[in-house]
Short mmCIF file of C-alpha atoms in Angstrom, two decimals:
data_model
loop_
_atom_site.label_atom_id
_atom_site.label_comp_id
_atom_site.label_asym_id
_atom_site.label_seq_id
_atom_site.Cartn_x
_atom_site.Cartn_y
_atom_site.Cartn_z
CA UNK A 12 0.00 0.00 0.00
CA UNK A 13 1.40 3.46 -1.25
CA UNK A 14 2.18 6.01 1.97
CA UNK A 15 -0.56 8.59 0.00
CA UNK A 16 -3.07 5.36 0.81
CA UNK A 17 -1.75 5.15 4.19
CA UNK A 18 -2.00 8.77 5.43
CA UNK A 19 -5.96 8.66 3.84
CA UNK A 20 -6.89 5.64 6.86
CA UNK A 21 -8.83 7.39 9.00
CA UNK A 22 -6.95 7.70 12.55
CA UNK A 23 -8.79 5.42 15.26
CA UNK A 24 -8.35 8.82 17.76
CA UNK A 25 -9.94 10.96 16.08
CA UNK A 26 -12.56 8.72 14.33
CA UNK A 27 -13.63 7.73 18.00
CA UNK A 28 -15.00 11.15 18.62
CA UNK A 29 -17.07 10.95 15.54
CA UNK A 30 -18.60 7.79 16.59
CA UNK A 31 -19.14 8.22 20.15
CA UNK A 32 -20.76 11.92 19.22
CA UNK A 33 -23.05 9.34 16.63
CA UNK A 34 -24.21 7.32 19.44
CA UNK A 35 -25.10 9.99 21.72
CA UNK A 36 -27.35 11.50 19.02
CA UNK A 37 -29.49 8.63 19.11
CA UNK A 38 -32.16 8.29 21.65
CA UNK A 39 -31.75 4.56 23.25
CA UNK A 40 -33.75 5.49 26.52
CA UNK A 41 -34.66 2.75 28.07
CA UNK A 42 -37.58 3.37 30.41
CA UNK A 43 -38.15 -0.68 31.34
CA UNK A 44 -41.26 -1.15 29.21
CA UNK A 45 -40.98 -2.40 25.87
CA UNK A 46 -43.92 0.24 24.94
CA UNK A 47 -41.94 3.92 25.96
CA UNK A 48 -38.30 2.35 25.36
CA UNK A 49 -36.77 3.43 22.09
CA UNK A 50 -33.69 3.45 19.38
CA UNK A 51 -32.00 0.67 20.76
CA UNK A 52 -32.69 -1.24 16.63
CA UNK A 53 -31.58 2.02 15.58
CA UNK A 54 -28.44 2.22 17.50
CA UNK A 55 -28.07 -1.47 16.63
CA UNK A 56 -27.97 -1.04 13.03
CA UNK A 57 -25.54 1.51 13.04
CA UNK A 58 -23.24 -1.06 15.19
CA UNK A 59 -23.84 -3.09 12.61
CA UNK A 60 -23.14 -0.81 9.22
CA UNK A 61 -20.07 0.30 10.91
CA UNK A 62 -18.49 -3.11 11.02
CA UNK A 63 -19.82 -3.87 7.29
CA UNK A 64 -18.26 -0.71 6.24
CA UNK A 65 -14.86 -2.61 6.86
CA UNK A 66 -15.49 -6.35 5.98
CA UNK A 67 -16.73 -7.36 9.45
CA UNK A 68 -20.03 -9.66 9.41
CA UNK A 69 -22.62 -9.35 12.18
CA UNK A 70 -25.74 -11.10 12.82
CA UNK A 71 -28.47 -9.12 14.78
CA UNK A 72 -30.78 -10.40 16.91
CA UNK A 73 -33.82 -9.04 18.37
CA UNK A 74 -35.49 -10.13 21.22
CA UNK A 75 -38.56 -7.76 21.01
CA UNK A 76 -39.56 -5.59 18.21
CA UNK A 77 -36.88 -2.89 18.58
CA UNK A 78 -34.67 -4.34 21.35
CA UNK A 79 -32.07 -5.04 18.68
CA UNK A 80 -28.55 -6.74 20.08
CA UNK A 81 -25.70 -7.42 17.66
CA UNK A 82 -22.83 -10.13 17.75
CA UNK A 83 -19.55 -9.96 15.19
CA UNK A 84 -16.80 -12.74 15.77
CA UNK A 85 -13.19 -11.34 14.34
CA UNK A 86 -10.85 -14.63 13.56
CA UNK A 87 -8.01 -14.70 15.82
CA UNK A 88 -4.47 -15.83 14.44
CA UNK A 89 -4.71 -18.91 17.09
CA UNK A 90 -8.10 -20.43 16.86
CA UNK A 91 -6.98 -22.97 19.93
CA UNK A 92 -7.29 -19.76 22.10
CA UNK A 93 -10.08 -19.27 24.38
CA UNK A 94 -12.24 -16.19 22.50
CA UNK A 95 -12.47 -12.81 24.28
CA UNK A 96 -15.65 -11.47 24.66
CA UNK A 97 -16.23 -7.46 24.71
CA UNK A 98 -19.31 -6.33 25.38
CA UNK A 99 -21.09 -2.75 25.37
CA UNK A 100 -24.84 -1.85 26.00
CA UNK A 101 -26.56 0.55 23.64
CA UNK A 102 -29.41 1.40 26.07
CA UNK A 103 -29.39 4.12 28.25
CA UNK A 104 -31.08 5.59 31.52
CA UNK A 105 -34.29 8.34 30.96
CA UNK A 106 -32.88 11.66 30.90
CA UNK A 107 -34.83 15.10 31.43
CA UNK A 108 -33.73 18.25 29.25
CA UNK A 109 -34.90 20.65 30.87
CA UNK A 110 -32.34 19.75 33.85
CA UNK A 111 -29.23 19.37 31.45
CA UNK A 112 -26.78 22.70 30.44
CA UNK A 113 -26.88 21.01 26.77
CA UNK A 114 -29.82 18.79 25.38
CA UNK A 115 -28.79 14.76 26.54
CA UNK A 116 -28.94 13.51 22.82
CA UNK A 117 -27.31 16.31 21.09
CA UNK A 118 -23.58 14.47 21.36
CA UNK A 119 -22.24 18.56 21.92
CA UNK A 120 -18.74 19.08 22.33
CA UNK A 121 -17.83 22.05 24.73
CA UNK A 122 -15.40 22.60 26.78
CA UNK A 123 -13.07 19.12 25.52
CA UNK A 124 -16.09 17.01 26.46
CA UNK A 125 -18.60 15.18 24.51
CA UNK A 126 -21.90 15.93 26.14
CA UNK A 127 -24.61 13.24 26.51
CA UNK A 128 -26.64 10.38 28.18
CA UNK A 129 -24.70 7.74 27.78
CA UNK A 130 -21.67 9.46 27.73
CA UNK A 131 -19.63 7.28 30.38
CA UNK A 132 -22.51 4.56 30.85
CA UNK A 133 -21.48 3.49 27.93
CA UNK A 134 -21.62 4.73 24.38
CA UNK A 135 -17.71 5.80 24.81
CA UNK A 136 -16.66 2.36 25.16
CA UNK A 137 -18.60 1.34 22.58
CA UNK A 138 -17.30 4.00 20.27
CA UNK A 139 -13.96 2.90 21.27
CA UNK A 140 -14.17 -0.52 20.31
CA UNK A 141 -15.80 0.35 17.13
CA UNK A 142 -12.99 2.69 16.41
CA UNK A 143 -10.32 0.08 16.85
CA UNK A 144 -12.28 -2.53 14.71
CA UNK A 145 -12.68 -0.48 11.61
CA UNK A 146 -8.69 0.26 12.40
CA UNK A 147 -7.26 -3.40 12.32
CA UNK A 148 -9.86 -4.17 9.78
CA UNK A 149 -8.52 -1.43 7.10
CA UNK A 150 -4.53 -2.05 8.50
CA UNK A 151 -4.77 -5.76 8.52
CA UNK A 152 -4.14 -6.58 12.23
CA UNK A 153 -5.19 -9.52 12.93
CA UNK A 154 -5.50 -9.87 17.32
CA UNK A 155 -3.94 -12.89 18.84
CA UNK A 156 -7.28 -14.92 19.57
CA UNK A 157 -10.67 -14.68 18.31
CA UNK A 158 -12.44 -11.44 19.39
CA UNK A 159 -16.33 -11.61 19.87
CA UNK A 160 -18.16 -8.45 19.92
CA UNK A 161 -21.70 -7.72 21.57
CA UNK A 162 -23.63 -4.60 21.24
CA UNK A 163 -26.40 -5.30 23.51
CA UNK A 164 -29.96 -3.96 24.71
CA UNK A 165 -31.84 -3.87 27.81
CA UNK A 166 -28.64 -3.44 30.44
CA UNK A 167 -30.09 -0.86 32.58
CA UNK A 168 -33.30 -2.60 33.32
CA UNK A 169 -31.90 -5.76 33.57
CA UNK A 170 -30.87 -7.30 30.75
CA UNK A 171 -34.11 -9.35 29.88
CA UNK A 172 -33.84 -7.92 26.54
CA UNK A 173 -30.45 -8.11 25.71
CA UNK A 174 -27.56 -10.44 27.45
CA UNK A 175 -29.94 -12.63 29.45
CA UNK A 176 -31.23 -13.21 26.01
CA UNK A 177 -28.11 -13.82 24.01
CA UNK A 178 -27.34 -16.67 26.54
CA UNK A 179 -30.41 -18.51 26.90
CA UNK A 180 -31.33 -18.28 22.98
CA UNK A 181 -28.26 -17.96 21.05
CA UNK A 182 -25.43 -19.23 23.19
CA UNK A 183 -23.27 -20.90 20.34
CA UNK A 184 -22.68 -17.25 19.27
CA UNK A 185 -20.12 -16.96 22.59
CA UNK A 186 -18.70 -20.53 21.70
CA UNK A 187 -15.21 -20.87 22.86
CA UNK A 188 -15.18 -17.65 24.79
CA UNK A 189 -13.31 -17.84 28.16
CA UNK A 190 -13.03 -14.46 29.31
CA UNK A 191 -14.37 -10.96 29.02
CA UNK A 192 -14.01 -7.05 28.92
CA UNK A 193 -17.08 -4.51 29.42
CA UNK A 194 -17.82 -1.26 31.03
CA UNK A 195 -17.05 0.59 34.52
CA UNK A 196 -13.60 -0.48 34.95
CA UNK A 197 -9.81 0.65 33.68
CA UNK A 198 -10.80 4.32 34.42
CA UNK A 199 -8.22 6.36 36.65
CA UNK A 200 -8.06 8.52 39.88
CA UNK A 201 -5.41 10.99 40.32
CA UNK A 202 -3.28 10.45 43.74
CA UNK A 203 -0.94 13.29 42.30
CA UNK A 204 0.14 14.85 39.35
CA UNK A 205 2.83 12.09 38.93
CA UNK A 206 0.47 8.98 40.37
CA UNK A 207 -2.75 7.40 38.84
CA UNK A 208 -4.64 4.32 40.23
CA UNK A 209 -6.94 2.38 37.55
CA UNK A 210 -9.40 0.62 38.66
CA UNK A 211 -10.45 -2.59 37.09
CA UNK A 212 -13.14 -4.20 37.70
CA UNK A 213 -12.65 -7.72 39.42
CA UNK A 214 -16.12 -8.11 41.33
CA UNK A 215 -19.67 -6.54 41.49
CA UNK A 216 -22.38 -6.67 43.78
CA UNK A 217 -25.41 -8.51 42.82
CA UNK A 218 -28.55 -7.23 41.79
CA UNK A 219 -31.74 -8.05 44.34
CA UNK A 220 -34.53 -5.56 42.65
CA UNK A 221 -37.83 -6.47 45.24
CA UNK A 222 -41.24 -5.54 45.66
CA UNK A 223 -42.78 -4.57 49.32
CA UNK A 224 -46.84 -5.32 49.29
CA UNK A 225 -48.97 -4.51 52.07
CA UNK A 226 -52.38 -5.84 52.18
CA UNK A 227 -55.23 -3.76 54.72
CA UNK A 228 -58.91 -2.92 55.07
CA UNK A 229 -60.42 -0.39 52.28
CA UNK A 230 -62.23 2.63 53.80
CA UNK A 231 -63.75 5.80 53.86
CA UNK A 232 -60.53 8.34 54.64
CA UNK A 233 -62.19 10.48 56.92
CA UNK A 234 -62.75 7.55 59.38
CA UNK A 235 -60.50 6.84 62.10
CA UNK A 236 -58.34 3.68 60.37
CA UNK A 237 -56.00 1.32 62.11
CA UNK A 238 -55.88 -1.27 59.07
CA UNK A 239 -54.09 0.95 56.56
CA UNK A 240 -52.01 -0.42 53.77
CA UNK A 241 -49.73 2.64 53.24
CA UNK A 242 -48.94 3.11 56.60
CA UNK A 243 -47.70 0.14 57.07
CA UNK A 244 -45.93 -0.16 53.85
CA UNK A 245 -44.41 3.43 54.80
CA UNK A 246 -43.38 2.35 57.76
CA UNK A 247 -41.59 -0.66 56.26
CA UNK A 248 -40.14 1.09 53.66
CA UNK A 249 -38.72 4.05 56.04
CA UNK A 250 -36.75 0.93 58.72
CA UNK A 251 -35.40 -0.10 55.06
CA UNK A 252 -34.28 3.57 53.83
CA UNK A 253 -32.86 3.83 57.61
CA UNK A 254 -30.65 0.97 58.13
CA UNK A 255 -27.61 0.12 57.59
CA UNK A 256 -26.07 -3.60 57.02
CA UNK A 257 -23.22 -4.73 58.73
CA UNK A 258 -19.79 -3.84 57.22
CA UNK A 259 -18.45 -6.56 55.26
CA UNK A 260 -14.80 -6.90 53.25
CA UNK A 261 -14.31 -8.75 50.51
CA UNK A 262 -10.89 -9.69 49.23
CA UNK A 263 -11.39 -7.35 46.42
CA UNK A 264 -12.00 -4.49 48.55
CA UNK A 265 -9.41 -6.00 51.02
CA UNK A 266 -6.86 -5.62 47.96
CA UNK A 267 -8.21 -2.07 46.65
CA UNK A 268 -7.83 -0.84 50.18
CA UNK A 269 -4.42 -2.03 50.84
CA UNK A 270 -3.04 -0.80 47.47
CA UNK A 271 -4.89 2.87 48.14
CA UNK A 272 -3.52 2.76 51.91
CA UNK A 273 0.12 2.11 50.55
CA UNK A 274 -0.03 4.51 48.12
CA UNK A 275 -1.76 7.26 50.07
CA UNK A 276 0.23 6.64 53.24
CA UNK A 277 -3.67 6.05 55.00
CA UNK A 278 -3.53 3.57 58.27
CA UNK A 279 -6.06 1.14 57.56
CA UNK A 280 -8.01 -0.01 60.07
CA UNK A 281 -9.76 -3.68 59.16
CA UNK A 282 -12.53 -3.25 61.13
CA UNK A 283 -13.04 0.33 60.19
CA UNK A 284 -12.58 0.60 56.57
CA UNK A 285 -14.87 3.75 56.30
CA UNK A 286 -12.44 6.12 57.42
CA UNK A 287 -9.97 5.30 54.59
CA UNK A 288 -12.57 5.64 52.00
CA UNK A 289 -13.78 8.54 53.53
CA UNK A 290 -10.05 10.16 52.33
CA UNK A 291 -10.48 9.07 48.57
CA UNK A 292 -12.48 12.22 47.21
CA UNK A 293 -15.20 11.45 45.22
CA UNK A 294 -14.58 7.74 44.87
CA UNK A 295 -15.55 6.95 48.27
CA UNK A 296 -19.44 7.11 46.71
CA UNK A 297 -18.78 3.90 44.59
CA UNK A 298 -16.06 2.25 47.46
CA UNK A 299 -18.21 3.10 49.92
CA UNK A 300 -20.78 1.14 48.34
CA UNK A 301 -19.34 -2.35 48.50
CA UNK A 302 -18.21 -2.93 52.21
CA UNK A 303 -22.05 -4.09 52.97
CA UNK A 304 -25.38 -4.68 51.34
CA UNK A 305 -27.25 -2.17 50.62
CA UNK A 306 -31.23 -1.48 50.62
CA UNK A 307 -32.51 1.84 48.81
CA UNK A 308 -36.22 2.68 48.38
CA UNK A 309 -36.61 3.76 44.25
CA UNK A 310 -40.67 3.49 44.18
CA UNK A 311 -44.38 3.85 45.58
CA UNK A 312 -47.44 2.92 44.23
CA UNK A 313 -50.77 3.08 46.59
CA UNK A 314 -54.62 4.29 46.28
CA UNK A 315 -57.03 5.44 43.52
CA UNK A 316 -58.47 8.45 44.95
CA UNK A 317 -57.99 11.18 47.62
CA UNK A 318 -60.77 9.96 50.26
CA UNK A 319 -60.54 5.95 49.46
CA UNK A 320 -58.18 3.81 51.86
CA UNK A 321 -56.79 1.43 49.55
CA UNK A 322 -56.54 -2.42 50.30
CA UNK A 323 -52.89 -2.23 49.04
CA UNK A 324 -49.63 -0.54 48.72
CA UNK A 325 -46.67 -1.36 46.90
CA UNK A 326 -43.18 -0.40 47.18
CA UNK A 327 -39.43 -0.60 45.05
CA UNK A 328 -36.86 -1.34 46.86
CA UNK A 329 -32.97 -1.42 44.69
CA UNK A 330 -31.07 -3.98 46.72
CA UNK A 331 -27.14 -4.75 45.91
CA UNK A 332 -26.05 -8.19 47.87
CA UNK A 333 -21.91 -8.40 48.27
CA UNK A 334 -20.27 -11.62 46.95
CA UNK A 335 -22.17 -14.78 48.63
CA UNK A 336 -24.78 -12.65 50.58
CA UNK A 337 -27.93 -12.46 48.56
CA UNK A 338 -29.88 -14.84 50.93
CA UNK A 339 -28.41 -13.23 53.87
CA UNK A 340 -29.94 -10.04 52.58
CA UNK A 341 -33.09 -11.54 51.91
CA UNK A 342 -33.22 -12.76 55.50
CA UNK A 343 -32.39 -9.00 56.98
CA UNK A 344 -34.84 -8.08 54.97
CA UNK A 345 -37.68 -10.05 56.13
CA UNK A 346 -36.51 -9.26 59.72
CA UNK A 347 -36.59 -5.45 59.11
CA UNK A 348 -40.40 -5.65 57.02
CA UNK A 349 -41.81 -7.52 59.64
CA UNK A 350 -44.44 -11.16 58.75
CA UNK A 351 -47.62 -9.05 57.45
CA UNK A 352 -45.35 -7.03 54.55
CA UNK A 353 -45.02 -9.82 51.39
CA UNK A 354 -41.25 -9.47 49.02
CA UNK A 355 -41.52 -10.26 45.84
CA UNK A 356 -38.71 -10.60 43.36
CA UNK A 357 -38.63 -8.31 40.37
CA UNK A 358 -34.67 -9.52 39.38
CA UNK A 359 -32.38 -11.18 41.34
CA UNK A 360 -28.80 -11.87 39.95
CA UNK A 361 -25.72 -12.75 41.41
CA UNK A 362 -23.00 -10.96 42.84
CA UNK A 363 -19.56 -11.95 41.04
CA UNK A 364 -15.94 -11.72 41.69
CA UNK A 365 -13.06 -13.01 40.37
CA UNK A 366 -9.30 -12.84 41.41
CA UNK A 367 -6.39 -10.33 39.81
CA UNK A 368 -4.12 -12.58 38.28
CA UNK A 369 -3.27 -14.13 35.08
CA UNK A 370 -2.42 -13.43 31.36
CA UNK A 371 -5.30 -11.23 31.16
CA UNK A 372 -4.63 -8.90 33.86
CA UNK A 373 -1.03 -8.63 32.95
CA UNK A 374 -1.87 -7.36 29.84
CA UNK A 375 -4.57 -4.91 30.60
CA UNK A 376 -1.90 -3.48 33.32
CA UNK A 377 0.60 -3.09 30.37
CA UNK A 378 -1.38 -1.22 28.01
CA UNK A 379 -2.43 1.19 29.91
CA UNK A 380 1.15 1.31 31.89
CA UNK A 381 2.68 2.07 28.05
CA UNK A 382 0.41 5.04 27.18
CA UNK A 383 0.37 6.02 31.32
CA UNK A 384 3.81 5.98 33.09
CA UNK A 385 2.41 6.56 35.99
CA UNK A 386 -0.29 4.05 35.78
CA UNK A 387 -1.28 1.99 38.72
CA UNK A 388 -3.69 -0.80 38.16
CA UNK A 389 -5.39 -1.97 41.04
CA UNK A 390 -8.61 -4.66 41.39
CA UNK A 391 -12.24 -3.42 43.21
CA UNK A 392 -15.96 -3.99 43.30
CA UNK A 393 -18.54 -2.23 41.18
CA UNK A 394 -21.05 -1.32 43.53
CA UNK A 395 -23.38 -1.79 40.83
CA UNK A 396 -23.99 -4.59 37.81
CA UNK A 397 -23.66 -5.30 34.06
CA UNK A 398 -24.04 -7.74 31.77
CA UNK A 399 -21.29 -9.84 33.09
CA UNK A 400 -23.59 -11.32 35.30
CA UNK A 401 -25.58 -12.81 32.31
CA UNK A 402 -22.07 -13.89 30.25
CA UNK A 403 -20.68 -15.44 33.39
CA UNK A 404 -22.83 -18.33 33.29
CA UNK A 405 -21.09 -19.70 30.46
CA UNK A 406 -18.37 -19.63 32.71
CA UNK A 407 -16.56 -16.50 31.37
CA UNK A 408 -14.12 -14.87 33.59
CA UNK A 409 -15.55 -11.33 33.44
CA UNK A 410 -13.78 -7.92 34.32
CA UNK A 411 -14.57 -3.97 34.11
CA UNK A 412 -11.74 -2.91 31.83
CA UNK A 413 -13.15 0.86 29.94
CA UNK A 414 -10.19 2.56 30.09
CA UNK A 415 -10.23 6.22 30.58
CA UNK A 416 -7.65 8.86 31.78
CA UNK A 417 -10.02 11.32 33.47
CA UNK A 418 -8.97 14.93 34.53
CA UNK A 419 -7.89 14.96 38.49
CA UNK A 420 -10.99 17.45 39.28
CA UNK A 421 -13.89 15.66 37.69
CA UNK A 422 -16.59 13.51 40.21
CA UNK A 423 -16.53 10.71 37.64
CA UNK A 424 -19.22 8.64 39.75
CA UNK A 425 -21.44 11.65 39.29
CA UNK A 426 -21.73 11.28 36.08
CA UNK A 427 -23.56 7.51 36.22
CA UNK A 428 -27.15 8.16 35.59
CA UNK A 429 -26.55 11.80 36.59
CA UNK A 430 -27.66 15.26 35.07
CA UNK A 431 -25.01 17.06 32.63
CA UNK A 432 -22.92 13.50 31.37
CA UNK A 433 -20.02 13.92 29.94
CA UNK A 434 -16.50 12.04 28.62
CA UNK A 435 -13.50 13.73 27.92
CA UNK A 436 -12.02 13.82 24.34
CA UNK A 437 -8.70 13.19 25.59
CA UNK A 438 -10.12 10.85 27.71
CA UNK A 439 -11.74 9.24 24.47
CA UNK A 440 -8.50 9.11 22.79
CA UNK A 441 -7.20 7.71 25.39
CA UNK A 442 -9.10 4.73 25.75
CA UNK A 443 -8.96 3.85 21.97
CA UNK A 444 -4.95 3.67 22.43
CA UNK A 445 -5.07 1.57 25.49
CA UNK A 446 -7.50 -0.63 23.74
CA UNK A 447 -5.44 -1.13 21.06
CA UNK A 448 -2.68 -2.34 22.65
CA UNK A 449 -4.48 -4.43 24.91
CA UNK A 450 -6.07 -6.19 22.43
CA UNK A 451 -3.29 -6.95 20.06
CA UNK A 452 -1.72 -8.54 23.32
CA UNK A 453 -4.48 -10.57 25.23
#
């Protein structure tokens, strides 16, 4: 190929921005009902055109009309090689306009940021694999093992429509694949100017999404009422909002703690880890989260009209069990409700964690050591979940591994499912380098 040829490839760095400001532009809210969620087949089909555009077949599969997921396999250049697995979402939370500084689908760029929902959660990792695809594919890299790529649907309500799918329906597509990559992991905090920690995602909490009902006697409401559904379910749902569950360290947090205490020069205390984490700035949100359970009230539902006493009440409760503690949770629970409040189930998957070793990790810390020289990878717990819980029951070894160098002063757990999301270019850039390497080395 002539050098005039050469220097007309688009560069994966800059194409990245392009594609991530695509993404953003289309609306894949995903509001947890099939009727009000949209674009996901849209964002799907672009997925899917990008990777023709370069020679790479997909197949796209959807599991309701419009909740679109696509899967691309890229030959490796050792077949006997366990496949990798990297997997995005396309969906994203609800976002209101009127409380964002730019509107939350217009991908803007201001200020070296690319505006949007989605932003971090996850459209830029998507847009960063994409951009290091169409790369190899037009400079003839060929990675060391097979690569399998899924764009999926459904994430943030569960992944009933997208992962969970894949796996129960089309599982040969993830033949052979023995490990994985997706979001909320690789990204950095800033001990100094000289001094980054990356986190990488070894563990996450599980997901334990329940349902308070309370049953009582319908009446007028201007009688005097001791039977009353809402009270009690308010007065279940406010010893739930109230407590707090037992502290609880995992290795994973056992390791992320050490490393930060080293590095920081912080005493830590094993049976008061909340005073380190209370040092780590605006981390502490997400650390904080996974040394115990947690129980947060999301939802209420009760009565029909102002002067009727309705017979029921219903309440949402977002649970996250640690590693092994789900039913442990579930029997806190029913202590804290009381017998006359009922829990019902609306998702309930498992917590998982995995250890920080092997080929994989070695080469994730390598990447981003060659583009960051003062890179320090350390393992920890997402205090939320992802798809990984749905790939890791065909026994893939999953991590977080997103990498992003993020400026020293920005609250980067903020930005998850908060107003005004946003992902720096550089940050962008970035990634796609780190990626890049990685890949051509796992």
């Amino acid at each position: 190929m002539t050098s005039d040829a050469a220097s007309a490839r688009p560069d994966p760095t800059a194409e990245v921005v392009d594609l991530c400001r695509d993404l953003l532009r289309i609306d894949t809210t995903n509001t947890g009902d099939n009727d009000t969620s949209v674009g996901e087949r849209r964002a799907a089909e672009y997925v899917a055109e990008k990777l023709a555009e370069v020679g790479v077949e997909s197949v796209l599969h959807e599991s309701a009309p419009g909740r679109a997921n696509v899967v691309a396999r890229i030959p490796g250049a050792d077949p006997s090689r366990g496949a990798l697995l990297v997997h995005g979402h396309l969906d994203v939370v609800p976002a209101d306009a009127d409380e964002w500084s730019v509107h939350p689908f217009s991908g803007e760029e201001r200020d070296g940021y690319l505006w949007g929902r989605g932003a971090i959660d996850m459209k830029d990792f998507d847009a960063m694999v994409l951009a290091v695809v169409r790369h190899w594919q037009r400079t003839g890299v060929r990675p060391p093992r097979d690569i399998v790529l899924a764009y999926t649907a459904d994430e943030e309500a569960g992944s009933d429509y997208g992962a969970r799918f894949l796996v129960e329906n089309h599982r040969d597509l993830f033949d052979g694949c023995t490990e994985a990559i997706g979001e909320v992991g690789g990204f950095s905090y800033s001990v100094n100017d000289s001094q980054r920690l990356y986190l990488i995602e070894t563990a996450e909490k599980g997901i334990d999404w329940l349902r308070l009902h309370a049953k009582g006697r319908p009446g007028h409401g201007s009688m005097v009422h001791d039977d009353n559904a809402v009270t009690a379910l308010a007065e279940a749902v406010a010893r739930i909002g109230r407590h707090r569950f037992p502290v609880v360290v995992t290795d994973t947090v056992r390791a992320f703690l050490e490393e930060v205490s080293d590095l920081l020069g912080i005493e830590l205390d094993p049976n008061d880890p909340e005073t380190a984490i209370a040092k780590l700035g605006p981390i502490a949100n997400i650390i904080g989260a996974t040394i115990r359970n947690t129980a947060n009230p999301t939802r209420l539902a009760a009565g029909y009209k102002d002067n009727v006493i309705p017979g029921r009440a219903t309440a949402t409760i977002d649970c996250r069990s640690l590693p092994g503690q789900s039913e442990l949770l579930e029997r806190q629970l029913r202590e804290l409700v009381g017998p006359d409040i009922a829990i019902e189930y609306v998702q309930r998957q498992p917590a998982l964690e995995t250890t920080f070793d092997g080929d994989l990790v070695e080469a994730m810390s390598a990447a981003l050591r060659a583009e960051d020289p003062g890179a320090r990878p350390v393992p920890y717990m997402l205090s939320g979940g992802t798809d990984a819980k749905a790939f890791s029951q065909l026994g893939i070894r999953c991590f977080g591994f997103a990498p992003l160098r993020l400026p020293a002063d920005l609250n980067f757990s903020a930005l998850f499912h908060g107003i005004d999301e946003r992902v720096p270019v550089d940050g962008l850039q970035f990634g796609v380098r780190v990626l890049d390497r990685f890949l051509r080395t796992c």
